[in-house]
CSV table of C-alpha atoms in Angstrom, one decimal:
chain,number,residue,atom,x,y,z
A,1,UNK,CA,-1.0,-7.3,-0.8
A,2,UNK,CA,-1.6,-11.0,1.1
A,3,UNK,CA,-3.8,-11.1,5.4
A,4,UNK,CA,-2.3,-13.1,6.5
A,5,UNK,CA,-3.7,-14.4,10.1
A,6,UNK,CA,-0.7,-12.8,11.5
A,7,UNK,CA,0.0,-12.4,15.7
A,8,UNK,CA,0.2,-8.8,17.2
A,9,UNK,CA,1.1,-7.4,20.0
A,10,UNK,CA,-1.6,-7.0,22.7
A,11,UNK,CA,-1.3,-3.2,23.4
A,12,UNK,CA,-1.0,-2.0,19.5
A,13,UNK,CA,-4.7,-2.6,20.5
A,14,UNK,CA,-5.3,0.4,23.0
A,15,UNK,CA,-3.5,3.0,21.0
A,16,UNK,CA,-4.7,5.2,18.7
A,17,UNK,CA,-4.0,8.8,17.5
A,18,UNK,CA,-5.4,11.4,15.2
A,19,UNK,CA,-5.6,10.3,11.5
A,20,UNK,CA,-6.9,5.8,12.9
A,21,UNK,CA,-9.9,6.5,13.9
A,22,UNK,CA,-13.5,8.0,12.2
A,23,UNK,CA,-14.8,9.7,15.9
A,24,UNK,CA,-18.2,9.6,17.0
A,25,UNK,CA,-18.3,13.7,16.4
A,26,UNK,CA,-21.5,14.8,15.9
A,27,UNK,CA,-21.8,17.1,13.0
A,28,UNK,CA,-25.1,19.1,13.9
A,29,UNK,CA,-22.3,21.7,14.9
A,30,UNK,CA,-20.7,22.5,11.3
A,31,UNK,CA,-18.2,25.5,11.4
A,32,UNK,CA,-19.7,27.6,8.8
A,33,UNK,CA,-17.4,30.1,6.9
A,34,UNK,CA,-13.9,28.0,7.7
A,35,UNK,CA,-12.1,27.3,4.6
A,36,UNK,CA,-10.0,24.6,4.5
A,37,UNK,CA,-7.2,24.0,2.1
A,38,UNK,CA,-6.6,20.3,1.6
A,39,UNK,CA,-2.6,19.7,0.2
A,40,UNK,CA,-2.8,15.6,-1.7
A,41,UNK,CA,-6.0,14.0,-3.6
A,42,UNK,CA,-5.6,10.4,-2.6
A,43,UNK,CA,-8.4,8.5,-0.4
A,44,UNK,CA,-7.3,10.4,2.4
A,45,UNK,CA,-6.9,14.1,1.2
A,46,UNK,CA,-11.3,12.9,-1.1
A,47,UNK,CA,-12.3,11.4,3.1
A,48,UNK,CA,-10.9,15.0,4.6
A,49,UNK,CA,-12.6,16.9,1.9
A,50,UNK,CA,-16.2,14.8,2.4
A,51,UNK,CA,-15.8,15.5,5.8
A,52,UNK,CA,-15.6,18.3,6.2
A,53,UNK,CA,-18.0,20.1,3.1
A,54,UNK,CA,-21.0,18.1,4.6
A,55,UNK,CA,-20.2,19.8,8.1
A,56,UNK,CA,-20.9,23.3,6.0
A,57,UNK,CA,-17.0,23.7,5.5
A,58,UNK,CA,-15.6,25.4,2.7
A,59,UNK,CA,-13.3,23.0,0.9
A,60,UNK,CA,-9.9,23.7,-1.2
A,61,UNK,CA,-7.8,21.1,-2.6
A,62,UNK,CA,-5.0,21.4,-4.9
A,63,UNK,CA,-3.6,18.4,-6.1
A,64,UNK,CA,-0.3,17.7,-8.1
A,65,UNK,CA,-1.1,15.6,-11.0
A,66,UNK,CA,-4.2,16.0,-13.7
A,67,UNK,CA,-6.4,13.5,-12.0
A,68,UNK,CA,-7.5,12.5,-8.4
A,69,UNK,CA,-7.0,9.3,-6.4
A,70,UNK,CA,-2.9,9.8,-6.1
A,71,UNK,CA,-2.1,6.2,-5.3
A,72,UNK,CA,-5.4,4.9,-5.6
A,73,UNK,CA,-5.2,4.8,-9.8
A,74,UNK,CA,-7.6,2.8,-12.0
A,75,UNK,CA,-6.2,4.0,-15.0
A,76,UNK,CA,-9.2,1.5,-17.0
A,77,UNK,CA,-12.2,-0.3,-16.3
A,78,UNK,CA,-10.7,-2.5,-14.0
A,79,UNK,CA,-6.4,-1.8,-13.9
A,80,UNK,CA,-5.6,-0.7,-10.7
A,81,UNK,CA,-2.4,0.3,-11.1
A,82,UNK,CA,-1.8,1.2,-7.3
A,83,UNK,CA,-4.4,-0.2,-4.1
A,84,UNK,CA,-6.3,-3.6,-5.6
A,85,UNK,CA,-7.6,-5.0,-2.7
A,86,UNK,CA,-10.4,-4.1,0.2
A,87,UNK,CA,-7.7,-5.6,3.1
A,88,UNK,CA,-10.8,-7.0,5.1
A,89,UNK,CA,-14.4,-6.3,4.6
A,90,UNK,CA,-15.5,-6.2,7.8
A,91,UNK,CA,-15.6,-2.6,9.9
A,92,UNK,CA,-13.9,-2.1,6.4
A,93,UNK,CA,-15.4,1.9,5.1
A,94,UNK,CA,-15.0,1.6,1.8
A,95,UNK,CA,-17.6,-0.9,2.1
A,96,UNK,CA,-20.2,0.9,2.7
A,97,UNK,CA,-18.3,3.5,-0.2
A,98,UNK,CA,-18.5,0.3,-2.7
A,99,UNK,CA,-22.5,-0.8,-1.3
A,100,UNK,CA,-23.2,3.7,-1.9
A,101,UNK,CA,-22.8,3.6,-5.4
A,102,UNK,CA,-22.4,0.1,-6.4
A,103,UNK,CA,-19.3,-1.3,-7.2
A,104,UNK,CA,-19.2,-4.5,-7.3
A,105,UNK,CA,-17.2,-6.3,-4.7
A,106,UNK,CA,-15.6,-9.6,-5.3
A,107,UNK,CA,-13.6,-11.9,-3.0
A,108,UNK,CA,-9.9,-13.2,-3.6
A,109,UNK,CA,-9.1,-16.8,-2.2
A,110,UNK,CA,-6.2,-16.6,-1.7
A,111,UNK,CA,-5.9,-20.7,-1.5
A,112,UNK,CA,-6.7,-21.1,-5.2
A,113,UNK,CA,-3.4,-20.0,-5.4
A,114,UNK,CA,-0.5,-22.4,-7.1
A,115,UNK,CA,3.0,-23.1,-7.5
A,116,UNK,CA,5.0,-23.6,-10.4
A,117,UNK,CA,8.8,-23.8,-10.8
A,118,UNK,CA,10.9,-24.8,-13.5
A,119,UNK,CA,7.7,-25.0,-15.9
A,120,UNK,CA,6.0,-27.4,-14.0
A,121,UNK,CA,2.5,-27.2,-11.3
A,122,UNK,CA,4.4,-28.3,-7.7
A,123,UNK,CA,3.3,-30.7,-6.3
A,124,UNK,CA,-0.3,-30.3,-3.0
A,125,UNK,CA,2.9,-31.5,-0.4
A,126,UNK,CA,5.8,-29.4,-1.0
A,127,UNK,CA,3.1,-26.6,-2.0
A,128,UNK,CA,2.0,-27.1,2.3
A,129,UNK,CA,6.0,-27.2,3.5
A,130,UNK,CA,6.4,-23.7,1.0
A,131,UNK,CA,3.5,-22.3,4.1
A,132,UNK,CA,4.5,-23.9,7.0
A,133,UNK,CA,7.9,-22.9,6.3
A,134,UNK,CA,7.1,-19.6,6.7
A,135,UNK,CA,5.0,-19.6,9.9
A,136,UNK,CA,7.9,-21.5,11.1
A,137,UNK,CA,9.6,-18.5,10.1
A,138,UNK,CA,7.0,-16.5,11.4
A,139,UNK,CA,7.1,-17.7,15.2
A,140,UNK,CA,11.3,-17.1,14.4
A,141,UNK,CA,11.3,-13.7,14.0
A,142,UNK,CA,8.5,-12.7,16.4
A,143,UNK,CA,11.0,-14.1,18.7
A,144,UNK,CA,14.3,-13.0,17.5
A,145,UNK,CA,11.8,-9.5,17.2
A,146,UNK,CA,11.0,-9.6,21.0
A,147,UNK,CA,14.9,-9.7,21.7
A,148,UNK,CA,16.7,-7.3,19.3
A,149,UNK,CA,16.2,-3.6,20.1
A,150,UNK,CA,14.1,-1.2,18.1
A,151,UNK,CA,17.5,-0.9,15.6
A,152,UNK,CA,18.2,-4.2,14.5
A,153,UNK,CA,17.2,-5.8,11.0
A,154,UNK,CA,14.6,-8.2,9.8
A,155,UNK,CA,17.4,-9.8,7.8
A,156,UNK,CA,19.5,-10.3,10.8
A,157,UNK,CA,16.5,-12.8,12.1
A,158,UNK,CA,15.7,-14.1,8.4
A,159,UNK,CA,19.2,-15.4,8.5
A,160,UNK,CA,19.9,-17.0,11.5
A,161,UNK,CA,16.5,-18.7,10.1
A,162,UNK,CA,18.9,-20.2,7.5
A,163,UNK,CA,21.2,-21.3,9.3
A,164,UNK,CA,19.0,-23.8,11.4
A,165,UNK,CA,17.0,-25.3,7.8
A,166,UNK,CA,18.4,-28.3,6.5
A,167,UNK,CA,20.1,-27.4,2.8
A,168,UNK,CA,17.6,-28.8,0.7
A,169,UNK,CA,14.9,-26.8,2.8
A,170,UNK,CA,17.7,-23.7,1.4
A,171,UNK,CA,16.5,-22.9,-1.9
A,172,UNK,CA,13.2,-22.0,-1.5
A,173,UNK,CA,14.0,-19.6,1.5
A,174,UNK,CA,14.7,-16.8,-0.6
A,175,UNK,CA,10.8,-17.1,-2.3
A,176,UNK,CA,9.0,-17.3,1.1
A,177,UNK,CA,10.6,-14.2,1.7
A,178,UNK,CA,10.4,-12.5,-1.4
A,179,UNK,CA,6.1,-13.3,-1.6
A,180,UNK,CA,5.3,-13.5,1.9
A,181,UNK,CA,7.3,-10.1,3.4
A,182,UNK,CA,8.9,-8.0,0.6
A,183,UNK,CA,6.3,-8.1,-1.1
A,184,UNK,CA,3.8,-7.3,1.1
A,185,UNK,CA,5.7,-4.7,2.8
A,186,UNK,CA,7.4,-3.2,-0.6
A,187,UNK,CA,10.0,-3.3,1.4
A,188,UNK,CA,13.9,-5.9,1.8
A,189,UNK,CA,13.8,-7.3,4.6
A,190,UNK,CA,17.4,-5.3,5.7
A,191,UNK,CA,14.4,-1.8,5.1
A,192,UNK,CA,12.4,-3.5,8.0
A,193,UNK,CA,12.3,-3.5,11.9
A,194,UNK,CA,12.7,-7.4,13.7
A,195,UNK,CA,10.8,-5.7,16.6
A,196,UNK,CA,7.7,-4.0,14.3
A,197,UNK,CA,7.4,-5.8,10.9
A,198,UNK,CA,4.3,-7.4,12.0
A,199,UNK,CA,2.9,-3.8,12.9
A,200,UNK,CA,-0.9,-3.2,12.4
A,201,UNK,CA,-4.5,-5.1,12.8
A,202,UNK,CA,-5.8,-7.3,10.2
A,203,UNK,CA,-9.5,-6.3,9.5
A,204,UNK,CA,-11.9,-9.4,9.8
A,205,UNK,CA,-13.5,-11.3,6.8
A,206,UNK,CA,-11.8,-12.4,3.2
A,207,UNK,CA,-10.0,-9.9,1.3
A,208,UNK,CA,-11.4,-8.2,-1.8
A,209,UNK,CA,-11.4,-6.7,-5.1
A,210,UNK,CA,-13.8,-3.9,-7.3
A,211,UNK,CA,-13.9,-4.9,-11.7
A,212,UNK,CA,-15.4,-2.2,-12.6
A,213,UNK,CA,-11.7,-0.5,-10.3
A,214,UNK,CA,-11.3,1.6,-6.9
A,215,UNK,CA,-11.6,5.3,-8.1
A,216,UNK,CA,-15.3,4.3,-8.9
A,217,UNK,CA,-15.2,5.1,-5.0
A,218,UNK,CA,-14.3,8.8,-4.8
A,219,UNK,CA,-18.0,8.4,-6.4
A,220,UNK,CA,-19.7,8.0,-2.8
A,221,UNK,CA,-17.0,11.1,-1.4
A,222,UNK,CA,-18.9,14.8,-1.7
A,223,UNK,CA,-16.4,17.1,-4.6
A,224,UNK,CA,-13.9,20.3,-2.5
A,225,UNK,CA,-15.5,24.2,-3.6
A,226,UNK,CA,-12.4,24.2,-5.7
A,227,UNK,CA,-11.0,22.3,-7.5
A,228,UNK,CA,-6.8,22.6,-8.0
A,229,UNK,CA,-5.4,20.0,-10.6
A,230,UNK,CA,-1.2,20.2,-11.9
A,231,UNK,CA,-1.1,22.6,-9.3
A,232,UNK,CA,2.2,21.6,-7.6
A,233,UNK,CA,2.4,23.7,-3.6
A,234,UNK,CA,5.7,24.2,-3.5
A,235,UNK,CA,5.7,26.1,0.6
A,236,UNK,CA,3.5,25.6,3.6
A,237,UNK,CA,3.2,29.1,5.2
A,238,UNK,CA,1.5,28.2,8.9
A,239,UNK,CA,0.5,29.3,11.9
A,240,UNK,CA,-2.0,30.4,14.7
A,241,UNK,CA,-3.8,33.0,11.8
A,242,UNK,CA,-4.2,29.9,9.4
A,243,UNK,CA,-2.6,28.6,6.2
A,244,UNK,CA,-0.7,30.4,2.5
A,245,UNK,CA,0.4,27.6,0.2
A,246,UNK,CA,2.4,29.1,-2.1
A,247,UNK,CA,2.0,27.4,-5.5
A,248,UNK,CA,3.8,27.9,-9.2
A,249,UNK,CA,0.6,30.0,-10.6
A,250,UNK,CA,0.2,32.2,-7.3
A,251,UNK,CA,-0.9,31.2,-3.5
A,252,UNK,CA,-3.8,30.0,-1.9
A,253,UNK,CA,-5.6,30.8,1.6
A,254,UNK,CA,-7.2,29.1,4.2
A,255,UNK,CA,-8.0,29.5,7.9
A,256,UNK,CA,-6.9,25.3,7.8
A,257,UNK,CA,-4.4,23.2,6.2
A,258,UNK,CA,-4.9,19.6,5.7
A,259,UNK,CA,-1.6,17.5,4.4
A,260,UNK,CA,-2.1,14.3,2.9
A,261,UNK,CA,1.3,13.8,1.0
A,262,UNK,CA,3.0,11.0,0.5
A,263,UNK,CA,5.6,10.2,3.5
A,264,UNK,CA,7.6,10.0,0.1
A,265,UNK,CA,7.2,13.1,-1.3
A,266,UNK,CA,7.5,14.1,2.8
A,267,UNK,CA,11.2,12.5,2.4
A,268,UNK,CA,12.3,14.4,-0.7
A,269,UNK,CA,11.2,17.8,1.1
A,270,UNK,CA,9.0,18.5,-0.3
A,271,UNK,CA,6.6,20.5,0.3
A,272,UNK,CA,8.9,23.1,3.1
A,273,UNK,CA,7.2,23.8,5.4
A,274,UNK,CA,7.4,27.5,7.5
A,275,UNK,CA,8.3,26.9,10.1
A,276,UNK,CA,10.0,23.8,9.5
A,277,UNK,CA,8.1,21.1,10.6
A,278,UNK,CA,9.6,20.2,14.3
A,279,UNK,CA,9.6,17.6,17.0
A,280,UNK,CA,8.2,13.9,16.2
A,281,UNK,CA,6.9,15.5,12.7
A,282,UNK,CA,10.9,15.9,11.6
A,283,UNK,CA,11.8,13.0,13.1
A,284,UNK,CA,8.8,10.4,11.8
A,285,UNK,CA,8.8,11.5,8.6
A,286,UNK,CA,13.0,11.1,8.6
A,287,UNK,CA,12.9,7.2,10.1
A,288,UNK,CA,9.9,5.6,8.4
A,289,UNK,CA,9.7,3.8,5.9
A,290,UNK,CA,8.4,4.5,2.3
A,291,UNK,CA,8.6,1.3,0.3
A,292,UNK,CA,7.7,0.1,-3.3
A,293,UNK,CA,5.7,-2.7,-5.2
A,294,UNK,CA,5.3,-2.0,-9.0
A,295,UNK,CA,2.8,-4.1,-11.0
A,296,UNK,CA,2.3,-5.3,-15.2
A,297,UNK,CA,-1.5,-5.6,-15.9
A,298,UNK,CA,-1.0,-7.3,-19.1
A,299,UNK,CA,-4.4,-8.0,-21.2
A,300,UNK,CA,-4.3,-11.4,-24.1
A,301,UNK,CA,-6.2,-12.7,-26.4
A,302,UNK,CA,-7.3,-15.6,-24.6
A,303,UNK,CA,-6.4,-17.1,-21.4
A,304,UNK,CA,-3.4,-20.1,-21.3
A,305,UNK,CA,-2.8,-20.9,-18.0
A,306,UNK,CA,-5.3,-22.2,-14.6
A,307,UNK,CA,-8.7,-20.3,-14.9
A,308,UNK,CA,-9.5,-21.6,-11.6
A,309,UNK,CA,-6.1,-20.3,-10.4
A,310,UNK,CA,-6.6,-16.7,-7.8
A,311,UNK,CA,-2.4,-16.3,-8.0
A,312,UNK,CA,0.2,-18.5,-8.5
A,313,UNK,CA,3.3,-18.2,-8.1
A,314,UNK,CA,6.6,-18.6,-10.4
A,315,UNK,CA,9.3,-20.1,-7.3
A,316,UNK,CA,12.9,-18.6,-9.8
A,317,UNK,CA,16.6,-17.6,-8.1
A,318,UNK,CA,16.2,-14.1,-10.6
A,319,UNK,CA,13.0,-13.4,-8.2
A,320,UNK,CA,10.9,-11.2,-10.6
A,321,UNK,CA,7.7,-12.0,-11.6
A,322,UNK,CA,7.4,-14.2,-8.2
A,323,UNK,CA,4.0,-13.3,-8.2
A,324,UNK,CA,0.6,-13.0,-10.8
A,325,UNK,CA,-2.8,-12.4,-10.3
A,326,UNK,CA,-5.7,-14.4,-12.6
A,327,UNK,CA,-8.3,-11.5,-13.2
A,328,UNK,CA,-10.6,-14.7,-14.9
A,329,UNK,CA,-12.3,-15.5,-11.3
A,330,UNK,CA,-12.8,-11.4,-10.8
A,331,UNK,CA,-13.9,-10.1,-13.7
A,332,UNK,CA,-14.2,-12.8,-16.5
A,333,UNK,CA,-11.4,-10.4,-19.0
A,334,UNK,CA,-7.9,-13.1,-20.0
A,335,UNK,CA,-5.5,-10.6,-17.7
A,336,UNK,CA,-2.9,-10.8,-16.0
A,337,UNK,CA,-1.3,-8.8,-12.9
A,338,UNK,CA,2.8,-9.5,-11.5
A,339,UNK,CA,4.7,-7.8,-8.6
A,340,UNK,CA,8.2,-6.5,-7.8
A,341,UNK,CA,8.2,-5.6,-4.6
A,342,UNK,CA,11.3,-3.1,-3.3
A,343,UNK,CA,15.3,-3.0,-5.2
A,344,UNK,CA,14.4,-5.6,-8.2
A,345,UNK,CA,11.3,-3.3,-8.0
A,346,UNK,CA,12.7,0.2,-7.5
A,347,UNK,CA,15.9,-1.4,-10.1
A,348,UNK,CA,13.3,-2.2,-12.6
A,349,UNK,CA,11.9,1.1,-12.8
A,350,UNK,CA,15.1,2.2,-15.0
A,351,UNK,CA,14.4,0.1,-18.0
A,352,UNK,CA,12.2,0.7,-20.5
A,353,UNK,CA,8.6,0.2,-20.7
A,354,UNK,CA,9.7,-3.5,-23.7
A,355,UNK,CA,12.8,-4.0,-21.7
A,356,UNK,CA,10.0,-4.8,-18.9
A,357,UNK,CA,7.7,-6.4,-21.1
A,358,UNK,CA,10.3,-8.9,-22.4
A,359,UNK,CA,11.4,-10.0,-18.5
A,360,UNK,CA,7.2,-10.8,-18.4
A,361,UNK,CA,6.6,-12.6,-20.6
A,362,UNK,CA,10.4,-14.5,-20.6
A,363,UNK,CA,8.2,-15.1,-16.7
A,364,UNK,CA,5.5,-15.8,-18.6
A,365,UNK,CA,7.1,-18.5,-21.5
A,366,UNK,CA,9.1,-20.1,-18.6
A,367,UNK,CA,5.8,-21.0,-16.9
A,368,UNK,CA,3.4,-21.8,-19.1
A,369,UNK,CA,5.4,-23.2,-22.1
A,370,UNK,CA,7.0,-21.2,-25.2
A,371,UNK,CA,3.5,-20.6,-27.3
A,372,UNK,CA,2.2,-17.9,-24.5
A,373,UNK,CA,0.8,-15.7,-26.6
A,374,UNK,CA,1.3,-12.0,-26.8
A,375,UNK,CA,-0.3,-9.4,-25.4
A,376,UNK,CA,-2.6,-7.1,-26.2
A,377,UNK,CA,-2.9,-4.3,-24.1
A,378,UNK,CA,0.0,-3.5,-21.6
A,379,UNK,CA,0.3,-1.1,-18.3
A,380,UNK,CA,3.2,-1.1,-16.2
A,381,UNK,CA,4.2,0.8,-12.6
A,382,UNK,CA,6.8,3.4,-10.9
A,383,UNK,CA,6.0,4.3,-8.2
A,384,UNK,CA,9.3,4.5,-6.9
A,385,UNK,CA,10.3,7.5,-9.3
A,386,UNK,CA,6.8,9.1,-9.4
A,387,UNK,CA,7.4,12.7,-8.8
A,388,UNK,CA,4.8,13.2,-6.9
A,389,UNK,CA,4.5,9.1,-5.1
A,390,UNK,CA,8.5,8.0,-4.7
A,391,UNK,CA,7.0,4.9,-3.3
A,392,UNK,CA,3.9,2.7,-3.1
A,393,UNK,CA,3.3,3.0,0.6
A,394,UNK,CA,5.1,4.0,3.8
A,395,UNK,CA,6.8,0.6,6.7
A,396,UNK,CA,8.4,0.2,9.7
A,397,UNK,CA,11.6,0.0,9.4
A,398,UNK,CA,15.2,0.0,11.6
A,399,UNK,CA,14.8,2.7,14.2
A,400,UNK,CA,11.4,3.5,13.9
A,401,UNK,CA,8.5,3.1,15.9
A,402,UNK,CA,4.7,2.5,16.0
A,403,UNK,CA,5.3,5.6,17.7
A,404,UNK,CA,6.8,7.3,14.9
A,405,UNK,CA,3.8,7.1,13.2
A,406,UNK,CA,1.6,8.2,16.2
A,407,UNK,CA,3.4,11.8,16.2
A,408,UNK,CA,3.3,12.0,12.3
A,409,UNK,CA,-0.2,12.1,13.0
A,410,UNK,CA,-0.8,14.5,15.5
A,411,UNK,CA,-1.0,17.8,15.3
A,412,UNK,CA,1.6,20.7,14.3
A,413,UNK,CA,-1.0,23.4,15.4
A,414,UNK,CA,-4.7,23.7,15.7
A,415,UNK,CA,-4.3,24.9,11.9
A,416,UNK,CA,-2.0,22.7,11.0
A,417,UNK,CA,-2.7,18.5,10.3
A,418,UNK,CA,-1.0,15.6,8.4
A,419,UNK,CA,-3.0,12.9,7.3
A,420,UNK,CA,-2.7,9.5,5.1
A,421,UNK,CA,-2.1,5.9,5.6
A,422,UNK,CA,1.8,6.4,7.4
A,423,UNK,CA,0.4,8.1,10.0
A,424,UNK,CA,-1.6,5.1,10.7
A,425,UNK,CA,-1.0,3.0,13.5
A,426,UNK,CA,-3.9,-0.2,13.1
A,427,UNK,CA,-3.8,0.2,9.1
A,428,UNK,CA,-0.4,1.8,7.6
A,429,UNK,CA,-0.2,0.6,3.9
A,430,UNK,CA,-4.1,0.6,3.4
A,431,UNK,CA,-6.5,2.5,1.3
A,432,UNK,CA,-8.8,2.2,4.7
A,433,UNK,CA,-6.5,4.0,6.8
A,434,UNK,CA,-5.5,6.6,4.4
A,435,UNK,CA,-9.7,7.4,4.3
A,436,UNK,CA,-9.4,6.5,8.4
A,437,UNK,CA,-7.1,9.7,8.8
A,438,UNK,CA,-8.5,11.8,7.0
A,439,UNK,CA,-11.5,11.7,8.6
A,440,UNK,CA,-9.7,11.5,12.2
A,441,UNK,CA,-8.1,15.0,10.9
A,442,UNK,CA,-11.4,16.7,8.7
A,443,UNK,CA,-12.9,15.9,13.2
A,444,UNK,CA,-9.7,17.6,14.3
A,445,UNK,CA,-10.6,20.6,12.6
A,446,UNK,CA,-13.3,20.4,13.0
A,447,UNK,CA,-13.3,20.5,16.6
A,448,UNK,CA,-10.8,23.3,16.8
A,449,UNK,CA,-12.4,25.3,14.3
A,450,UNK,CA,-16.1,25.6,16.3
């Protein structure tokens, strides 16, 4: 969520993989007469369809949901229940999509962030100390990670850092870890690799939000020749002669296929591959982590919080609703968006909407007073239990490395390839990573089908 200027392992810059780049492949030599199936209508699948369609390839798009977008879900104007940010506009392909449809992009200023504790604004000196403590923690984790094996957990570095802190600063450490890491990676530190937690490379520029919603970007992409919604693919039979997709309402055949099913669904064994995925693909699916970041969108009859803040954090031992985004500077609307991540988010999903809403309002009233108004509209997400997502986005779990991402995005064979954010080495867990993955997979098939 938060774009941080984190140090990266230098050699990551030299890693390339199918699914993480937009190649310079000439599309003048089109592959007419070929039919490619794309499974999954998230950003990776839609990008693949667009690339193939512009090359003259017949495309068929199959999606289990009754809508396109996948983990990009604009439920109403400006209400993004999945991806929200364009992370770094410099060199980001999503900027061109936004500009093509005239979508307004608003810079999101992380430095306009306030801290609250026990209903009071944290003094500026204490707020600065939070950032300094995180910077020290991050450097400590990097040092520990260089000495650790691939199976080490980020939580071990946090524990050793905590022992070095004076007692007066330990109270804030839990909030720092929750906000800066659990929310960032959608996973608790014990589920993150110590050696690789800072994977990827940040794009330059200030993060941006889309006041009208992320799904508007899809209008810049070409549609498939055939679109099948509410049609889960149960089995993918594949070989050198092409692919057959088995669904509850009949089979679909194609010369080749791009599979953009989220990692969380693949980890549950769906769809079934016949023959089964082997080698690096199966190990990558097993090793990589899939985290959860859930949101609540609340629209109020009036603004009852500081209008100028872009976001604020609540320092509270429960860790519930520890961060909120203020949409007044973004869209002018009296809307707040709150987060929970990792196991806390997964546990909260089991509660009713009324209970989740009540906990969010308790958090806000504990911060701004009991007179804080009740919302007039609410949206709640449950990405972990969503059968077509099984989580929000991927991460490197203990025991996994960037090589697993490369292996996941490598072609299964000349007629089958997987794509999506989980296969991106440079831009994992991002929409632009998913977009580049879809384009890279399409480019690969354009070379093999020609």
